[in-house]
């Protein structure tokens, strides 16, 4: 009897892991049909396979540098299902990230994907924070050619710690990983989160909260 319970427990664990990423495709492809995008499904509806063409699986532009002339000094060029309709149901996407000298990709999470980052040029300090209650920071400085993994849902960041531009390519385990930039979500929500709540959460004066909110 104990062995049966163990088997059931293992099956439950396996099932939960299997469902932790985008569902697997049940056909050769399911190219997203923009014309029927108003239909609400968990993903995007399929285009008629007879109408599928090569451009449905194609994107050009990752060789172009992003504009890093902004407050954080970085730019992300995503290639997900919004750019390649053929990624629908494949559970993958990529992004190019450009960094100005000392620029950052601010602390953020991907609610639907783990990420594997490869440094193409430059030197990056990267890290992620484990969940409560430990909130342990795991961080490392990466050189050209190095690879680092950010687990799904955890807050992570990158910083260019060199004097020249840096470039990285990120691969993600979802066709639509989502991005929640922590500062934007907390201080730039619409409508604002109450200053009373944020002042208590961050243990600061309400005027400090108002100052932060004004920047977002």
C-alpha positions as CSV (number, residue, x, y, z in Angstrom):
1,X,0.0,0.0,0.0
2,X,2.8,2.4,0.9
3,X,4.4,1.8,-2.5
4,X,1.1,2.8,-4.2
5,X,1.0,6.1,-2.2
6,X,4.6,6.8,-3.1
7,X,3.8,6.2,-6.8
8,X,0.8,8.5,-6.6
9,X,2.9,11.2,-4.9
10,X,5.6,10.9,-7.6
11,X,3.0,11.2,-10.4
12,X,1.5,14.3,-8.7
13,X,5.0,15.9,-8.5
14,X,5.8,15.1,-12.1
15,X,2.4,16.5,-13.2
16,X,3.0,19.7,-11.4
17,X,6.5,20.1,-12.9
18,X,5.2,19.4,-16.4
19,X,2.5,22.1,-16.0
20,X,4.9,24.7,-14.8
21,X,5.7,26.0,-18.3
22,X,3.8,26.6,-21.5
23,X,1.7,23.6,-22.6
24,X,3.3,21.4,-25.3
25,X,2.1,21.7,-28.9
26,X,-0.2,18.8,-30.1
27,X,0.6,19.4,-33.8
28,X,3.4,20.5,-36.0
29,X,2.7,24.2,-35.4
30,X,0.0,26.6,-34.3
31,X,0.8,29.9,-36.0
32,X,-1.0,32.7,-34.2
33,X,-3.9,34.2,-36.1
34,X,-3.9,37.9,-35.5
35,X,-7.3,38.3,-37.3
36,X,-8.9,36.2,-34.6
37,X,-6.9,37.6,-31.7
38,X,-10.2,38.8,-30.0
39,X,-11.0,35.2,-29.2
40,X,-10.0,34.6,-25.6
41,X,-7.9,31.4,-25.1
42,X,-4.8,30.6,-23.0
43,X,-2.5,31.6,-25.8
44,X,-3.5,32.5,-29.4
45,X,-5.8,30.8,-31.8
46,X,-4.3,28.9,-34.8
47,X,-4.0,30.2,-38.3
48,X,-5.3,27.8,-41.0
49,X,-2.2,25.6,-41.8
50,X,-2.8,26.0,-45.5
51,X,-2.3,29.8,-45.1
52,X,1.0,29.5,-43.2
53,X,4.2,30.8,-44.9
54,X,7.9,31.2,-44.0
55,X,7.5,34.7,-42.7
56,X,5.3,33.3,-39.9
57,X,8.4,31.8,-38.4
58,X,10.8,34.7,-39.2
59,X,12.2,37.8,-37.5
60,X,15.0,40.1,-38.5
61,X,16.6,42.7,-36.3
62,X,18.6,41.1,-33.5
63,X,21.8,42.4,-35.1
64,X,20.6,46.0,-34.5
65,X,21.6,47.7,-31.2
66,X,18.8,49.0,-29.0
67,X,18.6,52.6,-27.9
68,X,20.1,52.8,-24.4
69,X,19.6,56.6,-24.0
70,X,17.2,56.3,-21.1
71,X,17.2,56.5,-17.4
72,X,18.4,53.0,-16.8
73,X,20.8,52.7,-19.7
74,X,19.5,49.6,-21.3
75,X,17.2,48.4,-24.0
76,X,15.5,45.1,-24.6
77,X,14.5,43.8,-28.0
78,X,12.0,41.0,-27.5
79,X,11.3,38.1,-29.9
80,X,8.3,36.4,-28.6
81,X,4.9,35.4,-30.1
82,X,4.1,39.1,-30.7
83,X,7.0,39.2,-33.1
84,X,7.0,35.7,-34.5
85,X,3.5,34.2,-34.8
86,X,4.9,30.8,-35.4
87,X,6.2,30.7,-31.8
88,X,2.6,30.1,-30.6
89,X,2.4,26.9,-28.5
90,X,6.2,26.3,-28.7
91,X,7.0,27.6,-25.2
92,X,10.2,29.5,-26.2
93,X,11.3,33.1,-26.9
94,X,14.4,35.2,-27.0
95,X,15.5,38.7,-26.4
96,X,18.5,40.9,-27.1
97,X,19.6,43.2,-24.3
98,X,21.9,46.2,-24.9
99,X,23.6,48.0,-22.0
100,X,25.3,51.4,-22.0
101,X,28.4,51.7,-19.8
102,X,27.2,51.1,-16.2
103,X,23.6,50.7,-17.5
104,X,21.2,48.2,-15.8
105,X,18.4,46.0,-16.6
106,X,16.4,46.8,-13.4
107,X,15.2,44.2,-10.9
108,X,12.3,42.4,-12.5
109,X,10.6,39.0,-12.8
110,X,9.2,36.8,-15.6
111,X,6.1,35.3,-14.2
112,X,5.8,32.6,-16.8
113,X,9.5,31.7,-17.7
114,X,12.9,30.7,-16.6
115,X,15.7,32.6,-18.4
116,X,19.1,31.6,-19.6
117,X,21.4,34.6,-20.4
118,X,24.5,34.5,-22.6
119,X,26.9,37.5,-22.7
120,X,28.0,38.3,-26.2
121,X,30.0,41.5,-25.5
122,X,31.2,43.2,-22.3
123,X,31.1,42.4,-18.7
124,X,27.9,42.0,-16.6
125,X,27.1,41.7,-12.9
126,X,24.0,39.6,-12.6
127,X,22.0,38.2,-9.8
128,X,18.7,36.9,-8.5
129,X,17.0,36.8,-5.0
130,X,15.5,33.7,-3.6
131,X,12.0,33.6,-2.2
132,X,10.9,34.4,1.4
133,X,12.0,34.0,4.1
134,X,15.7,33.7,3.1
135,X,15.7,36.4,0.3
136,X,19.3,35.3,-0.5
137,X,21.1,37.2,-3.2
138,X,22.9,34.9,-5.6
139,X,25.2,37.0,-7.8
140,X,28.1,36.7,-10.2
141,X,30.2,38.8,-12.6
142,X,30.0,37.4,-16.2
143,X,32.5,37.8,-19.0
144,X,32.0,37.4,-22.7
145,X,30.8,33.9,-23.5
146,X,29.5,33.2,-20.0
147,X,26.0,31.8,-19.3
148,X,23.7,32.3,-16.3
149,X,20.3,31.1,-15.4
150,X,17.5,33.0,-13.6
151,X,14.7,30.7,-12.2
152,X,11.1,31.4,-13.1
153,X,9.4,34.1,-11.1
154,X,12.4,35.2,-9.1
155,X,13.5,38.9,-9.0
156,X,16.7,39.3,-11.0
157,X,18.8,42.0,-12.6
158,X,21.9,42.7,-14.8
159,X,24.4,45.6,-14.6
160,X,27.1,46.5,-17.1
161,X,30.2,46.8,-15.0
162,X,32.5,47.8,-17.9
163,X,33.3,51.1,-19.6
164,X,32.1,50.0,-23.0
165,X,28.8,48.8,-24.3
166,X,27.6,45.3,-23.4
167,X,25.2,42.9,-25.2
168,X,23.5,39.7,-24.0
169,X,21.0,37.3,-25.5
170,X,18.3,35.8,-23.2
171,X,16.4,32.7,-24.0
172,X,13.1,32.1,-22.1
173,X,10.9,29.1,-21.5
174,X,7.6,30.7,-22.7
175,X,6.2,32.2,-25.9
176,X,5.1,35.1,-23.7
177,X,7.2,35.3,-20.6
178,X,5.8,38.6,-19.3
179,X,7.9,41.2,-17.4
180,X,7.2,42.8,-14.1
181,X,9.7,45.5,-13.4
182,X,9.6,45.9,-9.6
183,X,9.9,49.7,-9.3
184,X,7.4,50.3,-12.1
185,X,4.9,47.9,-10.6
186,X,5.2,49.3,-7.0
187,X,5.6,53.0,-7.6
188,X,4.0,53.3,-11.1
189,X,0.8,51.4,-10.7
190,X,-2.4,52.9,-12.1
191,X,-4.1,54.0,-9.9
192,X,-1.3,54.5,-7.3
193,X,-0.9,52.1,-4.4
194,X,-1.8,54.0,-1.2
195,X,1.2,55.9,0.2
196,X,0.2,54.5,3.7
197,X,0.7,51.0,2.5
198,X,4.0,51.6,0.7
199,X,5.4,53.7,3.6
200,X,4.8,50.8,6.0
201,X,6.1,48.2,3.5
202,X,9.3,50.1,2.9
203,X,9.6,51.7,6.4
204,X,9.9,55.2,5.0
205,X,8.0,58.5,5.3
206,X,5.0,59.1,3.0
207,X,6.8,62.0,1.4
208,X,9.5,59.6,0.2
209,X,6.8,57.4,-1.4
210,X,5.2,60.4,-3.1
211,X,8.7,61.4,-4.4
212,X,9.2,57.9,-5.9
213,X,5.7,57.8,-7.4
214,X,6.3,61.1,-9.1
215,X,9.2,59.5,-11.0
216,X,7.0,56.8,-12.5
